[in-house]
Amino acid sequence: MRNDWGVDAIPGREMSLWCAAAAERATATLECSMVAAVMGDRLATLIEGYAGLLASASSGSAATSAYLLEAAATGLLVSPGEFHVLDEPEGLRRRSLVRSGCLLLAAVRRGRMDLVSEAAVRRVQSYQHQCGGFFDMDPGQGHGLVEAFTTAWAGRVALRMSWHERARQAAQLLAEMFFMQPDPEGRFYFAYDTMSSALVTRWRGREPQARYLDFGGPAGETHHIAMPASFLAEMHLAEPAAGWDRPLAGYVQVMSRWAGALLDLPAMGTVAEALSLSRWALGREGPEVGRLLARSLRAVVGAVEPSGEFPEWECGLGADYPRGFSSLEATGWTALSLLSLAQSLPRP
C-alpha cells in the first residue's frame, strides 16, 4: 500500500488498518525466528527478541506466545527476578529493566499470571530511583537520552500495570528534564547529580556525568526522544487535568527541531507512534506536527514493505560501536510501535 499523501495529509482509517496488518506480519516473522532460536537452544538469540515477545503477546498466535513465554521464563529468568542469559556480556545485562518490563507485560497480556514472578515485579520497581527516574545504570554516569528512554519506557509499564504513583513520578522527572534545558543552541541536555540527588542545570564539560546530545549529529540515540513523548501522551490521556500536556508539547517541539536527524533514521516506528499519540492527546492539528507525522508514516511504509522485516542497523554510531540493533530487536520495537500507532489513529 503506497498512498500519494500530500505534505499536510494525515492518513486515517486506511493507515490504521495498514499499521495493524504490518505489525501482524512483522510479529509473525519474529515468532518464526524466536521459535527457531528456542528449538536450536540459542537463548542468546532469543533474548534479542524481548520486544518481539511482547509483540507476540499483543497480536500474535496465542499458542506460540505461550510457548515463547514459557521458554523465556525457564531459560532467561535469573534470580532475583532479572531476565538475561547467565554468561552474556555486561553491556547486554544493563538492558535488564527494558527486557524485564517487556516480558512482564507479555505475561500479563496473555493472562499467564503463573509466569509473573513476584521477584521480577520487585526488580522492575527497584530500578526507579528516588528522583522518580528508572535507570539501568548509575543515574550519574549513563547517557542522558538513554536514561530518558528507560524512564519513559518503565513509566509506560508502570501506567499499564496500574502503578500510577510510580508512573507519575517518572513523568514528573521527564517534565523537569525538559523545563531545565539550558542550552541556547537547542541541544538536549540531562545530568543527574548523585551527591544532591537532583537534576542539575549547568553544563559541566569536564565531568562525565554531564551529558548532552547534539541534535545535528548522527548519533542513533536521537530517536530515544520519541519515547518520553509517547509516555507523556499516555499520561495526559489517562490524567487530562494533571498538566502533562505542557511537557508533552515541549518534547514535540524538540522532535520538530530534530526533524532532519530523526527522519533519516531507520527506527521510524517509535517516532511515528510518538507523533500520532501526541497529536491525539493534544487534540489539535498543528501543521508542523502534521507534516512530521505524514513524513514519518511514509518512512515507516517504505521500511516495512514488502517483507515485514526491518534491516539491521548500527545506530549511526559507526563501525567501531560494539553493537547496533539486530534485525530481531529492531523489528520487535517497530512492531510494538505499529500496534500502538494503529490504536492511536482514527478507527475504521
CSV table of C-alpha atoms in Angstrom, one decimal:
chain,number,residue,atom,x,y,z
A,1,MET,CA,0.0,0.0,0.0
A,2,ARG,CA,1.5,3.3,-1.1
A,3,ASN,CA,-0.6,6.4,-0.9
A,4,ASP,CA,0.4,9.6,-2.6
A,5,TRP,CA,-0.1,11.7,0.5
A,6,GLY,CA,0.3,15.4,0.4
A,7,VAL,CA,2.6,17.2,2.8
A,8,ASP,CA,-0.2,18.1,5.2
A,9,ALA,CA,-2.2,14.9,4.6
A,10,ILE,CA,-2.7,12.7,7.7
A,11,PRO,CA,-3.8,9.2,6.7
A,12,GLY,CA,-6.6,8.0,8.9
A,13,ARG,CA,-8.6,4.8,8.9
A,14,GLU,CA,-6.7,3.2,6.0
A,15,MET,CA,-3.4,3.8,7.7
A,16,SER,CA,-4.7,2.4,11.0
A,17,LEU,CA,-5.6,-0.9,9.1
A,18,TRP,CA,-2.3,-0.9,7.3
A,19,CYS,CA,-0.3,-0.4,10.6
A,20,ALA,CA,-2.2,-3.2,12.3
A,21,ALA,CA,-1.6,-5.6,9.3
A,22,ALA,CA,2.1,-4.6,9.1
A,23,ALA,CA,2.5,-5.2,12.8
A,24,GLU,CA,0.9,-8.7,12.5
A,25,ARG,CA,3.2,-9.5,9.6
A,26,ALA,CA,6.3,-8.4,11.4
A,27,THR,CA,5.2,-10.3,14.5
A,28,ALA,CA,4.7,-13.5,12.5
A,29,THR,CA,8.2,-13.1,11.2
A,30,LEU,CA,9.5,-12.6,14.7
A,31,GLU,CA,7.7,-15.6,16.1
A,32,CYS,CA,9.2,-17.9,13.4
A,33,SER,CA,12.7,-16.5,14.3
A,34,MET,CA,12.2,-16.9,18.0
A,35,VAL,CA,10.8,-20.4,17.8
A,36,ALA,CA,13.8,-21.4,15.7
A,37,ALA,CA,16.1,-19.9,18.3
A,38,VAL,CA,14.4,-21.9,21.1
A,39,MET,CA,14.4,-25.1,19.1
A,40,GLY,CA,18.1,-24.6,18.4
A,41,ASP,CA,18.8,-23.8,22.0
A,42,ARG,CA,20.1,-20.4,21.1
A,43,LEU,CA,18.9,-18.4,24.1
A,44,ALA,CA,21.4,-15.7,23.3
A,45,THR,CA,19.5,-15.1,20.0
A,46,LEU,CA,16.1,-15.4,21.7
A,47,ILE,CA,17.0,-12.8,24.3
A,48,GLU,CA,17.3,-10.2,21.4
A,49,GLY,CA,13.6,-10.8,20.9
A,50,TYR,CA,12.3,-9.4,24.2
A,51,ALA,CA,10.3,-6.7,22.4
A,52,GLY,CA,9.2,-9.4,20.0
A,53,LEU,CA,7.8,-11.5,22.9
A,54,LEU,CA,5.6,-8.5,23.9
A,55,ALA,CA,4.5,-8.0,20.3
A,56,SER,CA,3.6,-11.7,20.1
A,57,ALA,CA,1.6,-11.4,23.3
A,58,SER,CA,-0.2,-8.4,21.8
A,59,SER,CA,-1.1,-9.6,18.3
A,60,GLY,CA,0.4,-13.0,17.6
A,61,SER,CA,-0.6,-16.6,18.0
A,62,ALA,CA,-1.8,-17.4,21.5
A,63,ALA,CA,-0.2,-20.8,21.4
A,64,THR,CA,3.2,-19.6,20.1
A,65,SER,CA,3.2,-16.7,22.5
A,66,ALA,CA,2.6,-19.1,25.4
A,67,TYR,CA,5.4,-21.4,24.2
A,68,LEU,CA,7.9,-18.5,23.9
A,69,LEU,CA,6.9,-17.0,27.3
A,70,GLU,CA,7.5,-20.4,29.0
A,71,ALA,CA,10.9,-20.7,27.2
A,72,ALA,CA,11.8,-17.2,28.4
A,73,ALA,CA,10.7,-17.9,32.0
A,74,THR,CA,12.6,-21.2,32.0
A,75,GLY,CA,15.8,-20.1,30.3
A,76,LEU,CA,16.1,-16.4,30.9
A,77,LEU,CA,14.7,-15.6,34.3
A,78,VAL,CA,17.7,-15.3,36.7
A,79,SER,CA,17.3,-14.8,40.4
A,80,PRO,CA,16.4,-12.3,41.9
A,81,GLY,CA,14.0,-11.6,39.1
A,82,GLU,CA,16.0,-10.4,36.1
A,83,PHE,CA,15.7,-11.8,32.6
A,84,HIS,CA,19.1,-12.4,31.0
A,85,VAL,CA,21.4,-15.2,29.9
A,86,LEU,CA,23.8,-16.2,32.6
A,87,ASP,CA,27.0,-15.7,30.6
A,88,GLU,CA,26.0,-12.7,28.5
A,89,PRO,CA,28.3,-9.6,28.4
A,90,GLU,CA,27.8,-6.9,31.0
A,91,GLY,CA,26.7,-4.5,28.3
A,92,LEU,CA,23.7,-6.7,27.5
A,93,ARG,CA,22.8,-7.2,31.1
A,94,ARG,CA,22.4,-3.5,31.5
A,95,ARG,CA,19.2,-3.7,29.5
A,96,SER,CA,17.5,-5.8,32.1
A,97,LEU,CA,15.0,-3.1,33.0
A,98,VAL,CA,13.6,-2.8,29.5
A,99,ARG,CA,13.8,-6.6,28.9
A,100,SER,CA,12.0,-7.4,32.2
A,101,GLY,CA,9.3,-4.8,31.5
A,102,CYS,CA,8.6,-6.3,28.1
A,103,LEU,CA,8.4,-9.9,29.5
A,104,LEU,CA,6.3,-8.8,32.5
A,105,LEU,CA,3.7,-7.1,30.2
A,106,ALA,CA,3.8,-10.0,27.8
A,107,ALA,CA,2.9,-12.5,30.6
A,108,VAL,CA,0.1,-10.2,31.9
A,109,ARG,CA,-1.4,-9.6,28.4
A,110,ARG,CA,-1.6,-13.4,27.8
A,111,GLY,CA,-3.1,-14.0,31.2
A,112,ARG,CA,-0.1,-16.1,32.3
A,113,MET,CA,0.0,-14.9,35.9
A,114,ASP,CA,1.9,-18.0,36.7
A,115,LEU,CA,4.8,-16.6,34.8
A,116,VAL,CA,4.7,-13.2,36.5
A,117,SER,CA,7.4,-13.7,39.1
A,118,GLU,CA,7.0,-11.6,42.2
A,119,ALA,CA,10.7,-11.2,42.2
A,120,ALA,CA,10.6,-9.8,38.6
A,121,VAL,CA,8.0,-7.3,39.6
A,122,ARG,CA,10.1,-6.2,42.6
A,123,ARG,CA,13.2,-6.0,40.3
A,124,VAL,CA,11.4,-3.7,37.8
A,125,GLN,CA,10.2,-1.5,40.6
A,126,SER,CA,13.7,-1.4,42.2
A,127,TYR,CA,15.1,0.4,39.1
A,128,GLN,CA,13.1,3.5,40.0
A,129,HIS,CA,15.4,5.9,41.8
A,130,GLN,CA,14.2,8.3,44.5
A,131,CYS,CA,14.2,11.1,41.9
A,132,GLY,CA,11.5,9.3,40.0
A,133,GLY,CA,13.6,8.0,37.1
A,134,PHE,CA,14.1,4.4,36.1
A,135,PHE,CA,17.8,3.7,35.5
A,136,ASP,CA,19.5,0.6,34.2
A,137,MET,CA,22.9,2.2,35.3
A,138,ASP,CA,24.1,4.6,37.9
A,139,PRO,CA,21.9,7.7,37.1
A,140,GLY,CA,25.0,9.9,37.4
A,141,GLN,CA,27.1,8.0,34.8
A,142,GLY,CA,24.8,7.0,31.9
A,143,HIS,CA,23.9,8.7,28.7
A,144,GLY,CA,21.1,11.3,29.3
A,145,LEU,CA,18.8,10.3,26.5
A,146,VAL,CA,19.2,6.6,27.1
A,147,GLU,CA,18.1,7.3,30.7
A,148,ALA,CA,15.2,9.3,29.4
A,149,PHE,CA,14.2,6.3,27.3
A,150,THR,CA,14.4,3.8,30.2
A,151,THR,CA,12.5,6.2,32.4
A,152,ALA,CA,9.8,6.7,29.8
A,153,TRP,CA,9.5,3.0,28.9
A,154,ALA,CA,9.3,1.9,32.5
A,155,GLY,CA,6.8,4.7,33.1
A,156,ARG,CA,4.6,3.2,30.4
A,157,VAL,CA,5.0,-0.2,32.0
A,158,ALA,CA,4.0,1.3,35.4
A,159,LEU,CA,1.0,3.0,33.9
A,160,ARG,CA,-0.2,-0.2,32.3
A,161,MET,CA,0.4,-2.2,35.4
A,162,SER,CA,-1.6,0.3,37.4
A,163,TRP,CA,1.4,1.5,39.4
A,164,HIS,CA,0.0,5.0,39.0
A,165,GLU,CA,2.2,6.8,41.6
A,166,ARG,CA,5.3,5.3,40.1
A,167,ALA,CA,4.2,6.4,36.6
A,168,ARG,CA,3.5,10.0,37.9
A,169,GLN,CA,7.0,10.2,39.5
A,170,ALA,CA,8.6,9.1,36.2
A,171,ALA,CA,6.5,11.6,34.2
A,172,GLN,CA,7.4,14.4,36.7
A,173,LEU,CA,11.1,13.7,36.2
A,174,LEU,CA,10.7,13.9,32.4
A,175,ALA,CA,8.8,17.1,32.8
A,176,GLU,CA,11.6,18.5,34.9
A,177,MET,CA,14.2,17.3,32.4
A,178,PHE,CA,12.5,19.3,29.6
A,179,PHE,CA,11.9,22.5,31.6
A,180,MET,CA,15.5,22.6,32.8
A,181,GLN,CA,17.1,22.5,29.3
A,182,PRO,CA,19.7,25.4,29.5
A,183,ASP,CA,21.5,25.1,26.1
A,184,PRO,CA,20.6,28.2,23.9
A,185,GLU,CA,21.6,26.2,20.8
A,186,GLY,CA,18.9,23.7,21.5
A,187,ARG,CA,21.0,20.7,22.4
A,188,PHE,CA,19.1,18.4,24.7
A,189,TYR,CA,20.9,18.1,28.0
A,190,PHE,CA,20.5,16.0,31.1
A,191,ALA,CA,22.6,15.4,34.1
A,192,TYR,CA,21.7,13.9,37.5
A,193,ASP,CA,23.8,14.8,40.5
A,194,THR,CA,24.1,11.8,42.7
A,195,MET,CA,25.5,13.8,45.6
A,196,SER,CA,22.5,16.1,45.8
A,197,SER,CA,20.0,13.6,44.4
A,198,ALA,CA,18.7,16.1,41.9
A,199,LEU,CA,18.8,17.2,38.4
A,200,VAL,CA,21.4,19.9,37.7
A,201,THR,CA,21.1,22.8,35.3
A,202,ARG,CA,24.7,23.9,34.4
A,203,TRP,CA,26.8,22.3,31.7
A,204,ARG,CA,30.0,20.9,33.4
A,205,GLY,CA,32.1,19.8,30.4
A,206,ARG,CA,34.8,18.1,32.4
A,207,GLU,CA,32.6,15.9,34.5
A,208,PRO,CA,31.5,12.6,32.8
A,209,GLN,CA,28.0,12.6,34.3
A,210,ALA,CA,27.1,15.8,32.5
A,211,ARG,CA,26.0,14.7,29.0
A,212,TYR,CA,24.1,16.2,26.1
A,213,LEU,CA,23.1,15.0,22.7
A,214,ASP,CA,23.6,17.4,19.7
A,215,PHE,CA,20.5,17.0,17.6
A,216,GLY,CA,22.6,17.8,14.5
A,217,GLY,CA,24.9,14.8,15.0
A,218,PRO,CA,24.4,11.3,13.6
A,219,ALA,CA,24.1,9.5,17.0
A,220,GLY,CA,21.3,7.0,16.8
A,221,GLU,CA,20.1,7.7,20.3
A,222,THR,CA,18.3,10.7,18.8
A,223,HIS,CA,15.2,8.5,18.3
A,224,HIS,CA,15.0,7.9,22.1
A,225,ILE,CA,13.4,11.4,22.3
A,226,ALA,CA,10.2,9.8,21.0
A,227,MET,CA,9.7,7.6,24.0
A,228,PRO,CA,9.2,10.4,26.5
A,229,ALA,CA,6.7,12.0,24.1
A,230,SER,CA,4.8,8.7,23.9
A,231,PHE,CA,4.7,8.2,27.6
A,232,LEU,CA,3.6,11.8,28.4
A,233,ALA,CA,0.9,11.5,25.8
A,234,GLU,CA,-0.4,8.3,27.5
A,235,MET,CA,-0.2,10.1,30.9
A,236,HIS,CA,-2.2,13.1,29.5
A,237,LEU,CA,-4.8,10.7,28.1
A,238,ALA,CA,-5.0,8.9,31.4
A,239,GLU,CA,-5.0,12.1,33.5
A,240,PRO,CA,-6.1,15.0,31.3
A,241,ALA,CA,-6.3,17.5,34.2
A,242,ALA,CA,-2.8,16.8,35.5
A,243,GLY,CA,-0.9,19.2,33.2
A,244,TRP,CA,1.1,16.6,31.3
A,245,ASP,CA,0.3,18.4,28.1
A,246,ARG,CA,2.8,21.2,28.8
A,247,PRO,CA,5.9,19.0,28.8
A,248,LEU,CA,4.4,16.8,26.1
A,249,ALA,CA,4.2,19.9,23.8
A,250,GLY,CA,7.8,20.7,24.7
A,251,TYR,CA,9.0,17.3,23.7
A,252,VAL,CA,7.1,17.6,20.4
A,253,GLN,CA,8.9,20.9,19.8
A,254,VAL,CA,12.2,19.1,20.3
A,255,MET,CA,11.2,16.4,17.8
A,256,SER,CA,10.3,19.1,15.4
A,257,ARG,CA,13.7,20.8,15.9
A,258,TRP,CA,15.4,17.5,15.3
A,259,ALA,CA,13.3,16.5,12.3
A,260,GLY,CA,16.3,16.4,10.0
A,261,ALA,CA,18.1,13.8,12.1
A,262,LEU,CA,15.0,11.9,13.2
A,263,LEU,CA,13.6,11.4,9.7
A,264,ASP,CA,16.9,10.0,8.4
A,265,LEU,CA,16.9,7.1,11.0
A,266,PRO,CA,15.5,3.7,10.2
A,267,ALA,CA,13.7,3.3,13.6
A,268,MET,CA,10.8,5.4,12.4
A,269,GLY,CA,8.1,3.3,14.1
A,270,THR,CA,8.8,4.9,17.5
A,271,VAL,CA,8.9,8.4,16.0
A,272,ALA,CA,5.6,7.9,14.1
A,273,GLU,CA,4.0,6.4,17.2
A,274,ALA,CA,5.1,9.4,19.4
A,275,LEU,CA,3.8,12.0,16.9
A,276,SER,CA,0.5,10.2,16.5
A,277,LEU,CA,-0.1,9.8,20.2
A,278,SER,CA,0.9,13.4,20.8
A,279,ARG,CA,-1.5,14.7,18.1
A,280,TRP,CA,-4.2,12.5,19.6
A,281,ALA,CA,-3.5,13.6,23.2
A,282,LEU,CA,-3.1,17.3,22.4
A,283,GLY,CA,-6.2,17.5,20.3
A,284,ARG,CA,-5.0,20.0,17.8
A,285,GLU,CA,-4.0,19.8,14.2
A,286,GLY,CA,-0.6,21.7,14.5
A,287,PRO,CA,0.6,21.9,10.9
A,288,GLU,CA,4.2,21.1,11.8
A,289,VAL,CA,3.2,18.0,13.7
A,290,GLY,CA,1.0,17.0,10.8
A,291,ARG,CA,3.9,17.4,8.3
A,292,LEU,CA,6.2,15.4,10.5
A,293,LEU,CA,3.7,12.7,11.1
A,294,ALA,CA,3.0,12.3,7.4
A,295,ARG,CA,6.7,12.1,6.6
A,296,SER,CA,7.4,9.6,9.3
A,297,LEU,CA,4.5,7.4,8.2
A,298,ARG,CA,5.8,7.4,4.7
A,299,ALA,CA,9.1,6.3,6.0
A,300,VAL,CA,7.5,3.5,8.0
A,301,VAL,CA,5.7,2.3,4.9
A,302,GLY,CA,8.9,2.3,3.0
A,303,ALA,CA,10.8,0.4,5.7
A,304,VAL,CA,8.2,-2.3,6.3
A,305,GLU,CA,7.3,-3.3,2.7
A,306,PRO,CA,7.4,-5.8,1.2
A,307,SER,CA,8.6,-8.4,3.7
A,308,GLY,CA,7.6,-7.1,7.0
A,309,GLU,CA,11.2,-7.2,8.2
A,310,PHE,CA,13.5,-4.4,9.2
A,311,PRO,CA,17.2,-4.3,8.3
A,312,GLU,CA,20.0,-4.5,10.9
A,313,TRP,CA,21.4,-1.1,11.5
A,314,GLU,CA,24.3,0.3,13.6
A,315,CYS,CA,22.6,3.3,15.2
A,316,GLY,CA,24.6,5.8,13.2
A,317,LEU,CA,27.5,5.5,15.7
A,318,GLY,CA,30.0,4.0,13.3
A,319,ALA,CA,31.5,0.6,12.7
A,320,ASP,CA,33.6,0.8,15.9
A,321,TYR,CA,30.5,0.8,18.1
A,322,PRO,CA,30.3,-2.6,19.8
A,323,ARG,CA,26.7,-3.4,18.7
A,324,GLY,CA,23.8,-1.8,17.0
A,325,PHE,CA,20.3,-3.1,16.8
A,326,SER,CA,19.9,-6.6,15.5
A,327,SER,CA,17.1,-7.1,12.9
A,328,LEU,CA,15.2,-9.1,15.5
A,329,GLU,CA,15.4,-6.3,18.1
A,330,ALA,CA,14.6,-3.6,15.6
A,331,THR,CA,11.6,-5.5,14.2
A,332,GLY,CA,10.3,-6.1,17.7
A,333,TRP,CA,10.3,-2.5,18.7
A,334,THR,CA,8.8,-1.4,15.4
A,335,ALA,CA,6.1,-4.0,15.6
A,336,LEU,CA,5.1,-2.6,19.0
A,337,SER,CA,5.2,0.9,17.7
A,338,LEU,CA,3.0,0.0,14.8
A,339,LEU,CA,0.5,-1.7,17.1
A,340,SER,CA,0.3,1.5,19.3
A,341,LEU,CA,0.1,3.6,16.2
A,342,ALA,CA,-2.8,1.6,14.8
A,343,GLN,CA,-4.7,2.2,18.1
A,344,SER,CA,-4.0,6.0,18.1
A,345,LEU,CA,-5.0,6.7,14.5
A,346,PRO,CA,-8.8,7.0,13.7
A,347,ARG,CA,-10.6,3.7,13.9
A,348,PRO,CA,-12.2,2.1,10.9
